[in-house]
mmCIF file of C-alpha atoms in Angstrom:
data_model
loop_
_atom_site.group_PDB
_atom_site.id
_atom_site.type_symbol
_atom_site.label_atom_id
_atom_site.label_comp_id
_atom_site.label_asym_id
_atom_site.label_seq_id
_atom_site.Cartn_x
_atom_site.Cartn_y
_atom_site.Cartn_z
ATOM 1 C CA UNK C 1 99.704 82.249 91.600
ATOM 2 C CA UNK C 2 97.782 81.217 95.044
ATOM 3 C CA UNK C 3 95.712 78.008 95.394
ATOM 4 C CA UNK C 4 92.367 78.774 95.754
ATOM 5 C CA UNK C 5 90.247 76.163 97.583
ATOM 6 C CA UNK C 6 86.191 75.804 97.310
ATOM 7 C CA UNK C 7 84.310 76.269 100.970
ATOM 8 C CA UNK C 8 80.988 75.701 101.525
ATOM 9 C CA UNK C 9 78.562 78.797 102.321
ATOM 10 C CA UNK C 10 77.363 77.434 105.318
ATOM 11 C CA UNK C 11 80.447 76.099 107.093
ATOM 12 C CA UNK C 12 82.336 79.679 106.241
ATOM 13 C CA UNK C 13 79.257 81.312 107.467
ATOM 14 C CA UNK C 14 79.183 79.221 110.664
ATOM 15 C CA UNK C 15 83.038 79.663 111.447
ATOM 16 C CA UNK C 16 82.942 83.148 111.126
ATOM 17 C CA UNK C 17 79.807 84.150 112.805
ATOM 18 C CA UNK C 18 81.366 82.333 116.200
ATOM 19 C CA UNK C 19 84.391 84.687 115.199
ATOM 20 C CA UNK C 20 82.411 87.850 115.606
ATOM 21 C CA UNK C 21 80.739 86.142 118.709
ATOM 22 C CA UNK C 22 83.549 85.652 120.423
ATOM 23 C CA UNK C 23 84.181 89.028 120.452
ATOM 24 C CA UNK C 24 81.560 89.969 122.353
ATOM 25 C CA UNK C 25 79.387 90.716 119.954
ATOM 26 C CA UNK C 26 75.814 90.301 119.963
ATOM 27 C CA UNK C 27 74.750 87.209 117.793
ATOM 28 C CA UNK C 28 72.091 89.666 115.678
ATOM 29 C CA UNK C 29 75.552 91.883 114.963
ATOM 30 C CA UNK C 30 77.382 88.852 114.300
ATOM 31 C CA UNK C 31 74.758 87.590 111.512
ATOM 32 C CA UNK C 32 74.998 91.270 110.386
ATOM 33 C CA UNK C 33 78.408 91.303 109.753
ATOM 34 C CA UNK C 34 78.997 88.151 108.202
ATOM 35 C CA UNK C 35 76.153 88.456 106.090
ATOM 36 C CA UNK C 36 77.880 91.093 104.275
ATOM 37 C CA UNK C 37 81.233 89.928 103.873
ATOM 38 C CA UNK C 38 79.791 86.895 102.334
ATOM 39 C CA UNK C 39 77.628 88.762 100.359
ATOM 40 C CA UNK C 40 80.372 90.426 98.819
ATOM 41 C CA UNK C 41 82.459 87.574 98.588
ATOM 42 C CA UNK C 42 79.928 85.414 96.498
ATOM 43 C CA UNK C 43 79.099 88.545 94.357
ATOM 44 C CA UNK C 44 83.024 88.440 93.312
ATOM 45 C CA UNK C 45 83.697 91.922 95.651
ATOM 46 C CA UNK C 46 86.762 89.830 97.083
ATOM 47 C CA UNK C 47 88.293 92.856 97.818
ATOM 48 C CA UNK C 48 85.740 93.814 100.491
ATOM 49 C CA UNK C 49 84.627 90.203 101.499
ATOM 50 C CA UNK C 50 85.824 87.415 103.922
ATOM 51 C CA UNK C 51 89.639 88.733 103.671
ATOM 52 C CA UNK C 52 88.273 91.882 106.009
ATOM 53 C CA UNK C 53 87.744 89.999 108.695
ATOM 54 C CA UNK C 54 91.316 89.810 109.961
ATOM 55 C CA UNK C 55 91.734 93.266 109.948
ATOM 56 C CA UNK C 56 88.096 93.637 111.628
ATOM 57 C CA UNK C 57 88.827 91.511 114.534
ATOM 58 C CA UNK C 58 92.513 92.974 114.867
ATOM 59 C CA UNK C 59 91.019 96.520 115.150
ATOM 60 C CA UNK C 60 88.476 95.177 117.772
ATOM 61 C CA UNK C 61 90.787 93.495 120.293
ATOM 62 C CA UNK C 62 93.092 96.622 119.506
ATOM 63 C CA UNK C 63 90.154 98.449 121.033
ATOM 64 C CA UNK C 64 89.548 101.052 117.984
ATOM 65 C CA UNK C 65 86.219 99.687 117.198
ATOM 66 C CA UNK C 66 83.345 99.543 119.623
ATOM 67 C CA UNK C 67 82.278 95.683 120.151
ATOM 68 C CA UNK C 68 78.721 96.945 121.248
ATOM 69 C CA UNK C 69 78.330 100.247 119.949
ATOM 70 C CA UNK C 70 75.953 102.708 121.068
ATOM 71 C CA UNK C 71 74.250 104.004 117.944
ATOM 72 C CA UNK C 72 72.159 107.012 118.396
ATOM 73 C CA UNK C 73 69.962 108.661 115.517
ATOM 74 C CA UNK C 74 68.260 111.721 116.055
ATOM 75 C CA UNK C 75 67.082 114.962 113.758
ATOM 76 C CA UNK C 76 63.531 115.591 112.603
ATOM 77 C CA UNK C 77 61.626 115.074 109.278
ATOM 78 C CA UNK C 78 63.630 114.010 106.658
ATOM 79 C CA UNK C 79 67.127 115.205 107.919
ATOM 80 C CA UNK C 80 68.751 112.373 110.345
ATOM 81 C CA UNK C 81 72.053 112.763 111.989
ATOM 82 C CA UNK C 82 73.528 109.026 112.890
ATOM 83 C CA UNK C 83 76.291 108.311 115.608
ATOM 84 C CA UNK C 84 77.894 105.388 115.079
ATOM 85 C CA UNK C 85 79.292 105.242 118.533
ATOM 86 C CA UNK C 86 82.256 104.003 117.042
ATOM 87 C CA UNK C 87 80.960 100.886 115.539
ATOM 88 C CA UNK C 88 81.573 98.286 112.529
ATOM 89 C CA UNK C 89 80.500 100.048 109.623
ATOM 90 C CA UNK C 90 77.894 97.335 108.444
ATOM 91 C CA UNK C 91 76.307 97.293 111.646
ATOM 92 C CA UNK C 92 75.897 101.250 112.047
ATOM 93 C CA UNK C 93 74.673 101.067 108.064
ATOM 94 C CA UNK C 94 72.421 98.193 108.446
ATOM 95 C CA UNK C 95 70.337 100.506 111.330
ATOM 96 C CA UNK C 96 70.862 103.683 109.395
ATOM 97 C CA UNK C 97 69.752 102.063 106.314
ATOM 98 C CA UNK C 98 66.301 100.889 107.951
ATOM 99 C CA UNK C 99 65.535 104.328 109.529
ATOM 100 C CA UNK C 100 66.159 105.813 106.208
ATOM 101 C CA UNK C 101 64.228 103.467 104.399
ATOM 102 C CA UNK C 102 60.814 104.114 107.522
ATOM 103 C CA UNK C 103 61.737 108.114 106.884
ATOM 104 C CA UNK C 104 61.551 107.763 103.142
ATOM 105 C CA UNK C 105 58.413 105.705 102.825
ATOM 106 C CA UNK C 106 56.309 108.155 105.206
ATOM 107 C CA UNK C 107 57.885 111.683 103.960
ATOM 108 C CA UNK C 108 58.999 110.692 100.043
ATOM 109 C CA UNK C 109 62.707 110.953 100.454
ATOM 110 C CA UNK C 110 65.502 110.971 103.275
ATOM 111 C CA UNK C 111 68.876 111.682 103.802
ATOM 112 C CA UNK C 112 70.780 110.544 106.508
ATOM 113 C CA UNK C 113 74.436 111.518 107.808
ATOM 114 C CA UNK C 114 76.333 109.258 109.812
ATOM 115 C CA UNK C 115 79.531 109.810 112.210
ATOM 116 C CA UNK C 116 81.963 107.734 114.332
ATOM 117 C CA UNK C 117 81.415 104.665 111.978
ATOM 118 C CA UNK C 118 83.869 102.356 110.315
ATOM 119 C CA UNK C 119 84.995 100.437 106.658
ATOM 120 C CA UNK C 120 81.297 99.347 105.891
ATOM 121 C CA UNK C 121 81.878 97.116 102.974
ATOM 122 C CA UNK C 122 80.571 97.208 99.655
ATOM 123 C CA UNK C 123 78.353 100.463 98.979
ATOM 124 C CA UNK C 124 76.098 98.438 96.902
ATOM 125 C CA UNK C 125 75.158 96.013 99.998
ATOM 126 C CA UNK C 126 72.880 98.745 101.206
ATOM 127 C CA UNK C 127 71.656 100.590 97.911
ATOM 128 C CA UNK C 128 70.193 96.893 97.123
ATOM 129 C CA UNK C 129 68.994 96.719 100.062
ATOM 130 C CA UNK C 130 67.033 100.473 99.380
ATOM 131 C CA UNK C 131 65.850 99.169 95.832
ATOM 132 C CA UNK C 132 64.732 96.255 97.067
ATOM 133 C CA UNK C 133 62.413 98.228 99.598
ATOM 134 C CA UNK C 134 60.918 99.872 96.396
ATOM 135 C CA UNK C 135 63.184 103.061 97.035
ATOM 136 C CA UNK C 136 65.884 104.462 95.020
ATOM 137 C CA UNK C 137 68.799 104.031 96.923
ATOM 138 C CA UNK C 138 72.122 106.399 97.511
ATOM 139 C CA UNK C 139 74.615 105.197 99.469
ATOM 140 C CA UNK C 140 78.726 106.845 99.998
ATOM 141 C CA UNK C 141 81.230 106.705 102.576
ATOM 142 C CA UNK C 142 84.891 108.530 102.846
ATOM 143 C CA UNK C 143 87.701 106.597 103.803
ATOM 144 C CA UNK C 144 91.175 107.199 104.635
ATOM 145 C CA UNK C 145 93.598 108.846 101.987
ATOM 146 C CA UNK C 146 95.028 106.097 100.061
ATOM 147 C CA UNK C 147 94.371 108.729 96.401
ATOM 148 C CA UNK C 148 95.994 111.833 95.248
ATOM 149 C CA UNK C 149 94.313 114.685 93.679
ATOM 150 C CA UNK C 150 94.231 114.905 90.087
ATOM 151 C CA UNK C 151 97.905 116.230 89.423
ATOM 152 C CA UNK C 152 99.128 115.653 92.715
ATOM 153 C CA UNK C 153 101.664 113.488 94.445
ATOM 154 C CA UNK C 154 100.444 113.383 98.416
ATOM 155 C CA UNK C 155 97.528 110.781 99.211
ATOM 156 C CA UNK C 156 94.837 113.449 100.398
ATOM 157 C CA UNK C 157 91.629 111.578 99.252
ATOM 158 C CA UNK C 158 90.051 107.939 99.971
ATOM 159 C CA UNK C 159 88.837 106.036 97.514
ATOM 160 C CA UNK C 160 85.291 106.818 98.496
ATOM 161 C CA UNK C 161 82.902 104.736 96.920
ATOM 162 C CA UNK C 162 79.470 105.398 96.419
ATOM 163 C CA UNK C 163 76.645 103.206 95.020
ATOM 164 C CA UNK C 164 72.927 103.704 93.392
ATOM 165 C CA UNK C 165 70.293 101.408 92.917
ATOM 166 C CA UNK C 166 66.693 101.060 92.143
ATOM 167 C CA UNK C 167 64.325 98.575 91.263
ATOM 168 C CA UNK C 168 62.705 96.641 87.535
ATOM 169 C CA UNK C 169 60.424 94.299 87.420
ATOM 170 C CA UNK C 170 63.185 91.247 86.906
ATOM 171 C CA UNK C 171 66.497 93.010 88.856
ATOM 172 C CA UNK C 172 68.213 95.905 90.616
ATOM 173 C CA UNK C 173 70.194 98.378 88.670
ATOM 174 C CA UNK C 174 73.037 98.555 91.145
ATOM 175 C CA UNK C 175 76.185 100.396 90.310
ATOM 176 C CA UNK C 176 78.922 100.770 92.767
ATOM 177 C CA UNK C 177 82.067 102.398 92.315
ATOM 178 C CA UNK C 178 85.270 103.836 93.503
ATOM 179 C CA UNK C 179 85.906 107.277 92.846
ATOM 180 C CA UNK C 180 89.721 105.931 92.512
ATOM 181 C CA UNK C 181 90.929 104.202 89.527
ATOM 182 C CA UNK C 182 90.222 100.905 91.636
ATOM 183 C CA UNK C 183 89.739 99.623 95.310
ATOM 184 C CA UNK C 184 92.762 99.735 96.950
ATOM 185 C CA UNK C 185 92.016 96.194 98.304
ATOM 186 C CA UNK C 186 91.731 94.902 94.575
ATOM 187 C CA UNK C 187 95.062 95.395 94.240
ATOM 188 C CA UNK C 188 95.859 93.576 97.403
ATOM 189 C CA UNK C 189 94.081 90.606 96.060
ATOM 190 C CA UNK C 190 96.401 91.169 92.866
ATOM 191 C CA UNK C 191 99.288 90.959 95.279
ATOM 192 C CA UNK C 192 98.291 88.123 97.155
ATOM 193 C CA UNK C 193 97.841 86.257 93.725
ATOM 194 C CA UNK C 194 101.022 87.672 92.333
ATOM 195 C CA UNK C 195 99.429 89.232 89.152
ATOM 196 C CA UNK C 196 100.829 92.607 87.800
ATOM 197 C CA UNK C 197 97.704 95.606 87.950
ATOM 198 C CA UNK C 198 97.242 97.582 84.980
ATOM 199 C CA UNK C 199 99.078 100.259 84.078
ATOM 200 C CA UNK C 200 96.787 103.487 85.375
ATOM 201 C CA UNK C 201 95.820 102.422 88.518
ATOM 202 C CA UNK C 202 98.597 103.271 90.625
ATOM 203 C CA UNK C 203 102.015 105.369 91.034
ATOM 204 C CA UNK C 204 104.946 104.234 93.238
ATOM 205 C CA UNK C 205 106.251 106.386 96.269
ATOM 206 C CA UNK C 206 108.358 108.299 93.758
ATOM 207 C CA UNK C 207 105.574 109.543 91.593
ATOM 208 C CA UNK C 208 106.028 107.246 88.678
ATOM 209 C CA UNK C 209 103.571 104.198 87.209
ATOM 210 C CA UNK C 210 103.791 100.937 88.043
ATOM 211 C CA UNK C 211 102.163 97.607 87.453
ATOM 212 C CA UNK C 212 103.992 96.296 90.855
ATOM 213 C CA UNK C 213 101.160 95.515 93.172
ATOM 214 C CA UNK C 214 102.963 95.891 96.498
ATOM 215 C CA UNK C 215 104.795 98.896 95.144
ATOM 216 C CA UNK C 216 101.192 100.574 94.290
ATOM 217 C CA UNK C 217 100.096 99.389 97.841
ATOM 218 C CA UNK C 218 103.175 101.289 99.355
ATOM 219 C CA UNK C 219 102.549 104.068 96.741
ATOM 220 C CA UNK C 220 99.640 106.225 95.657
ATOM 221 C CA UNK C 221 95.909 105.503 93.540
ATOM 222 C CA UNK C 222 95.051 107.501 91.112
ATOM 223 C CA UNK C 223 91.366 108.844 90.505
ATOM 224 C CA UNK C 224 88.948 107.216 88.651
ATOM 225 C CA UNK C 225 89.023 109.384 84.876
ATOM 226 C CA UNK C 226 91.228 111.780 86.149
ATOM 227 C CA UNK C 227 89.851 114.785 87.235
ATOM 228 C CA UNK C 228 86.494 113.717 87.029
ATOM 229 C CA UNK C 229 87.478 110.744 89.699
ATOM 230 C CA UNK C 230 88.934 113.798 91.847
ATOM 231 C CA UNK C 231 85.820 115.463 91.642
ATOM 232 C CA UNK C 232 83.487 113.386 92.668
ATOM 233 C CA UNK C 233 85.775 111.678 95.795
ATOM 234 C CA UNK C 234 85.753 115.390 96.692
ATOM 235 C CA UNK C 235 81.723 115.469 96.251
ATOM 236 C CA UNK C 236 81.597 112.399 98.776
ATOM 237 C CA UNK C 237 84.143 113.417 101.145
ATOM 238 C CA UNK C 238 81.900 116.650 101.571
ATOM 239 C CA UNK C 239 78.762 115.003 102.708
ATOM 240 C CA UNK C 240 80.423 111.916 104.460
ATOM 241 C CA UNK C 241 83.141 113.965 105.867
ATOM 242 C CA UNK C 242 81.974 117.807 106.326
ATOM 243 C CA UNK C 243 78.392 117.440 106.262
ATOM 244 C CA UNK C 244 78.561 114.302 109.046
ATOM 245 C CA UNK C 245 81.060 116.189 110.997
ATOM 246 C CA UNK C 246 82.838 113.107 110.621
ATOM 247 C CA UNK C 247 87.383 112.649 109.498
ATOM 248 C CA UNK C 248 87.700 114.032 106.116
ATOM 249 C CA UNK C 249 89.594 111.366 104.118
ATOM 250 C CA UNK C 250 93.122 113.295 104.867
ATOM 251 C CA UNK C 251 92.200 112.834 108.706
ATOM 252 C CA UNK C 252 91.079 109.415 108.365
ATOM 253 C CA UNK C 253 94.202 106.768 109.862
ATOM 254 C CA UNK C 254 93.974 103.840 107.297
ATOM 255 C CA UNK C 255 91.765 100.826 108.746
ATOM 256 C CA UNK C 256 94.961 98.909 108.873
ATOM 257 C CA UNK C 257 95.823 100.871 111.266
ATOM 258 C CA UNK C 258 94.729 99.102 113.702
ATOM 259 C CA UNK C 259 95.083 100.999 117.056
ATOM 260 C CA UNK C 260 92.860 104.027 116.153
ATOM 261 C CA UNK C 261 90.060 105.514 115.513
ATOM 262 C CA UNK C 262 88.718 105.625 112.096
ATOM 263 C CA UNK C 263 85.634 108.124 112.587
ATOM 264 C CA UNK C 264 84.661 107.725 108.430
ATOM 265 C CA UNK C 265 81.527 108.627 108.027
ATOM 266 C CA UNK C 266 78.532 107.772 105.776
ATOM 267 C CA UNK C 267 75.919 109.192 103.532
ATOM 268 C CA UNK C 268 72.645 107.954 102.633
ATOM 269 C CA UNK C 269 69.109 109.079 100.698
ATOM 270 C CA UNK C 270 66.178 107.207 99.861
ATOM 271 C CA UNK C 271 63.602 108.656 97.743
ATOM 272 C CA UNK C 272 60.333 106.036 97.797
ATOM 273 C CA UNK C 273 59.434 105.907 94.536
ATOM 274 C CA UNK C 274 55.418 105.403 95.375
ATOM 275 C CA UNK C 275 55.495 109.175 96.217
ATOM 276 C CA UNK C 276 55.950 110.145 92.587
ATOM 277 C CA UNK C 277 54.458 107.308 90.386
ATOM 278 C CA UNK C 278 52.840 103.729 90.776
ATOM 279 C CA UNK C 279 55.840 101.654 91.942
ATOM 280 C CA UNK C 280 54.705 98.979 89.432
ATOM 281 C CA UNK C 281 54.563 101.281 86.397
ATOM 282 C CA UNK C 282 57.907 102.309 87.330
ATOM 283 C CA UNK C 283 59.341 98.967 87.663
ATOM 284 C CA UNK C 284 57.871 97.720 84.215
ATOM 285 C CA UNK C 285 58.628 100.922 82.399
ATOM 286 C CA UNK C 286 62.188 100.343 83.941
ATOM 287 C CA UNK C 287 62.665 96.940 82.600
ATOM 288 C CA UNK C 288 61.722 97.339 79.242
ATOM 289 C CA UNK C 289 64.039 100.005 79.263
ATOM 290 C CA UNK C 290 66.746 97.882 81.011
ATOM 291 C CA UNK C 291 65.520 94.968 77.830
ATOM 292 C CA UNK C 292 65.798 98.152 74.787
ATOM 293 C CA UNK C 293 69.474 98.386 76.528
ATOM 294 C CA UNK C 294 70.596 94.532 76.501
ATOM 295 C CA UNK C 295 69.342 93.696 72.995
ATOM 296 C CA UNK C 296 71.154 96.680 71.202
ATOM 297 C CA UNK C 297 73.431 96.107 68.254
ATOM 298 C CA UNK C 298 76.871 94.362 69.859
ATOM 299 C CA UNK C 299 80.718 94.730 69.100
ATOM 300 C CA UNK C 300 81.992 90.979 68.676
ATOM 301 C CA UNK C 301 82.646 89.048 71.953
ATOM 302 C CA UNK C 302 81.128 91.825 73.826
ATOM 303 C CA UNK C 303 77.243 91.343 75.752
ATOM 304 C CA UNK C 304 75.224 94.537 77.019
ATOM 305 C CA UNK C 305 74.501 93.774 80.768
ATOM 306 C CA UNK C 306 72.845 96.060 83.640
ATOM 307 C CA UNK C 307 74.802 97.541 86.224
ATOM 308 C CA UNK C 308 74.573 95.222 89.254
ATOM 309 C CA UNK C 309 73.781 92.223 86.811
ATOM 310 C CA UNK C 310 77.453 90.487 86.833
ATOM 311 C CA UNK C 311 77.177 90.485 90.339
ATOM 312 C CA UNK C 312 73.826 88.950 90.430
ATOM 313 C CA UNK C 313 75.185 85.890 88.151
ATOM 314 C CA UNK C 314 77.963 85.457 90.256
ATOM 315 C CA UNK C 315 75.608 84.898 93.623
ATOM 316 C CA UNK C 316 73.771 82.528 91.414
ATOM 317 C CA UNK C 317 76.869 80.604 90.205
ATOM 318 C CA UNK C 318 77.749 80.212 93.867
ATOM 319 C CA UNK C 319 75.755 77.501 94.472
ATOM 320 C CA UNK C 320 76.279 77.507 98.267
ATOM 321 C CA UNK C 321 80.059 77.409 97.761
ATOM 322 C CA UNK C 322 82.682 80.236 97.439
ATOM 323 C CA UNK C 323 86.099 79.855 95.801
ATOM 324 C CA UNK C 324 88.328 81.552 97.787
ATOM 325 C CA UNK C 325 92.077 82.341 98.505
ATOM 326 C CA UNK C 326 93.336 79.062 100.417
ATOM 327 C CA UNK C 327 95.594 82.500 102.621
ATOM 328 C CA UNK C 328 92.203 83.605 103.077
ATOM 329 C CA UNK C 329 90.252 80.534 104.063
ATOM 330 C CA UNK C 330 93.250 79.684 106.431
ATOM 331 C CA UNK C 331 93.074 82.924 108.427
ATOM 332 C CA UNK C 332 89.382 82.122 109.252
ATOM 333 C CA UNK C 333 90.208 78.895 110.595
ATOM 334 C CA UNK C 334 93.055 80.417 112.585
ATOM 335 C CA UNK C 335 90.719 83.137 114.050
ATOM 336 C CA UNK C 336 88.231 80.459 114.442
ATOM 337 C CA UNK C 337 90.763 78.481 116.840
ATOM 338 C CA UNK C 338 91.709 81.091 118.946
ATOM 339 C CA UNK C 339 88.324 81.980 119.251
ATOM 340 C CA UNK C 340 87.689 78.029 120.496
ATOM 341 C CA UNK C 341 90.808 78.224 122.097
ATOM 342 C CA UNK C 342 89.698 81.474 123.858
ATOM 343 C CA UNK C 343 93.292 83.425 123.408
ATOM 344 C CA UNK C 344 92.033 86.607 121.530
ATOM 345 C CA UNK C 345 92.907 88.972 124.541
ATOM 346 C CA UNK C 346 89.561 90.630 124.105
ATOM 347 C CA UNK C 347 87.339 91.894 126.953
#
């Protein structure tokens, strides 16, 4: 099992925000960027959280991801075309997500395609961000093929997540999801811990199950209910992938991969909910619904929570600190030196 050490917030936050500086990125990028993997870190998303940054930082001085992208949104109405110029996904989505957002709250709704982007971190980081805005929030990215189709043996499919949230009077229904049986990362923080997965999430190179962690990251995922997880990481490949103009998942190099281009793309909509009904009468109408849900009759040991709820606890039980890998917290420190010790080869 690995020790785990605490950090505090702040100091992580601090280290790794001079990381992304030293780049060459833009401090307002940098703040972006490490807002979100901390986000996702103190919401227990380890598997898209502070361990990205290696691989994030690799691709940049690799020269596969654009240190100061130039993101360009056009399109009229409420159809909006984003290029990502290449970019790290949460800084494309965190401009994407405000012009969708502006669209929605003059027109009603929005949807917005973007291209040329990159891994963008947890789906729900944006959708919250749309609920929180008083919109209901959809939010889906491809990725590359890590999944076989239902039946199959090839990895043709990402696990293409997709998240949707919207607003209560006390908290955010927020569910995000794989359309995989799990985030491939999860089971990298399974092998880094040394833990077995559970049966069902993966197959080995040869086609056959295992509860080996590095064997399932060698081998191939398997969709989230079976052909019902195929479907719908079909459904987002179309409008991230075909619909963007973006890589399909099957085109997509894997974002370890490190010297090329990942071109994923992303799909948004935001439908303002003040364009249909009194914003307040749907928030209180919403949690009273959310409370009918919670108090229901339970099975023994077991609580009725929200979607997005678990994650909300966990921020709060934070307390300014994280608990994270001591492998993980190490690698920031190392980036951090060679950042101070300016031998990153970027530029």
């Amino acid at each position: 099992m690995s020790e785990r050490i605490n950090v505090k917030i702040c100091d992580i936050e601090s280290k790794m925000t001079a990381i992304f500086r030293g780049t060459g990125m833009t401090e307002e990028d940098a703040k972006v960027i490490t807002d979100a993997l901390i986000d996702a870190e103190a919401s227990g998303v380890e598997s898209h959280g502070i361990i990205r940054l290696k691989a994030y930082v690799d691709r940049i001085a690799q020269g596969s991801i654009s240190v100061v992208p130039d993101i360009r949104i056009k399109g009229d109405g409420v159809a909006l075309q984003v290029d990502g110029g290449n970019g790290l996904g949460q800084i494309v989505m965190s401009k994407a997500v405000d012009k969708c957002i502006k669209t929605a709250k003059e027109y009603g709704v929005a949807a917005l395609t973007v291209s040329r982007s990159n891994h963008f971190g947890t789906a729900a980081y944006y959708a919250n961000k749309m609920a929180a805005s008083g919109c209901i929030g959809f939010v889906a990215t491809n990725a590359g093929s890590t999944m076989a189709p239902f039946g199959g043996m090839e990895t043709l499919l990402g696990t293409n997540p997709f998240a949707v949230a919207f607003p209560a009077s006390n908290q955010i229904f927020c569910a995000d999801m794989a359309t995989s049986s799990v985030a491939k990362g999860k089971i990298r923080i399974y092998e880094k811990e040394g833990r077995e997965i559970p049966l069902g999430w993966a197959l080995n190179v040869n086609g056959e199950d295992t509860q080996n962690a590095e064997e399932a990251i060698k081998g191939i995922l398997l969709p989230m209910a079976g052909y019902k997880g195929y479907a719908l990481a079909m459904a987002v490949d179309a409008v991230c992938g075909l619909l963007s103009g973006a890589n399909l998942s099957c085109e997509a190099p894997s974002m370890f991969q490190t010297d090329q281009l990942s071109n994923v793309g992303h799909f948004i909509v935001a439908i303002d909910i003040a364009h249909f009904i009194p914003l307040e009468e749907f928030e209180k109408r919403g949690q009273t619904w959310f409370e009918r849900l919670k108090s229901c009759k339970t099975r023994p040991g077991m609580r009725v929570k929200i979607p997005g709820e678990p994650e909300n606890e966990r921020r709060a039980a934070a307390c300014g600190s994280l608990n994270l890998l001591a492998e993980t917290a190490a690698m920031v420190d190392e980036y951090s030196n060679k950042i101070l010790e300016k031998k990153m080869g970027i530029g």
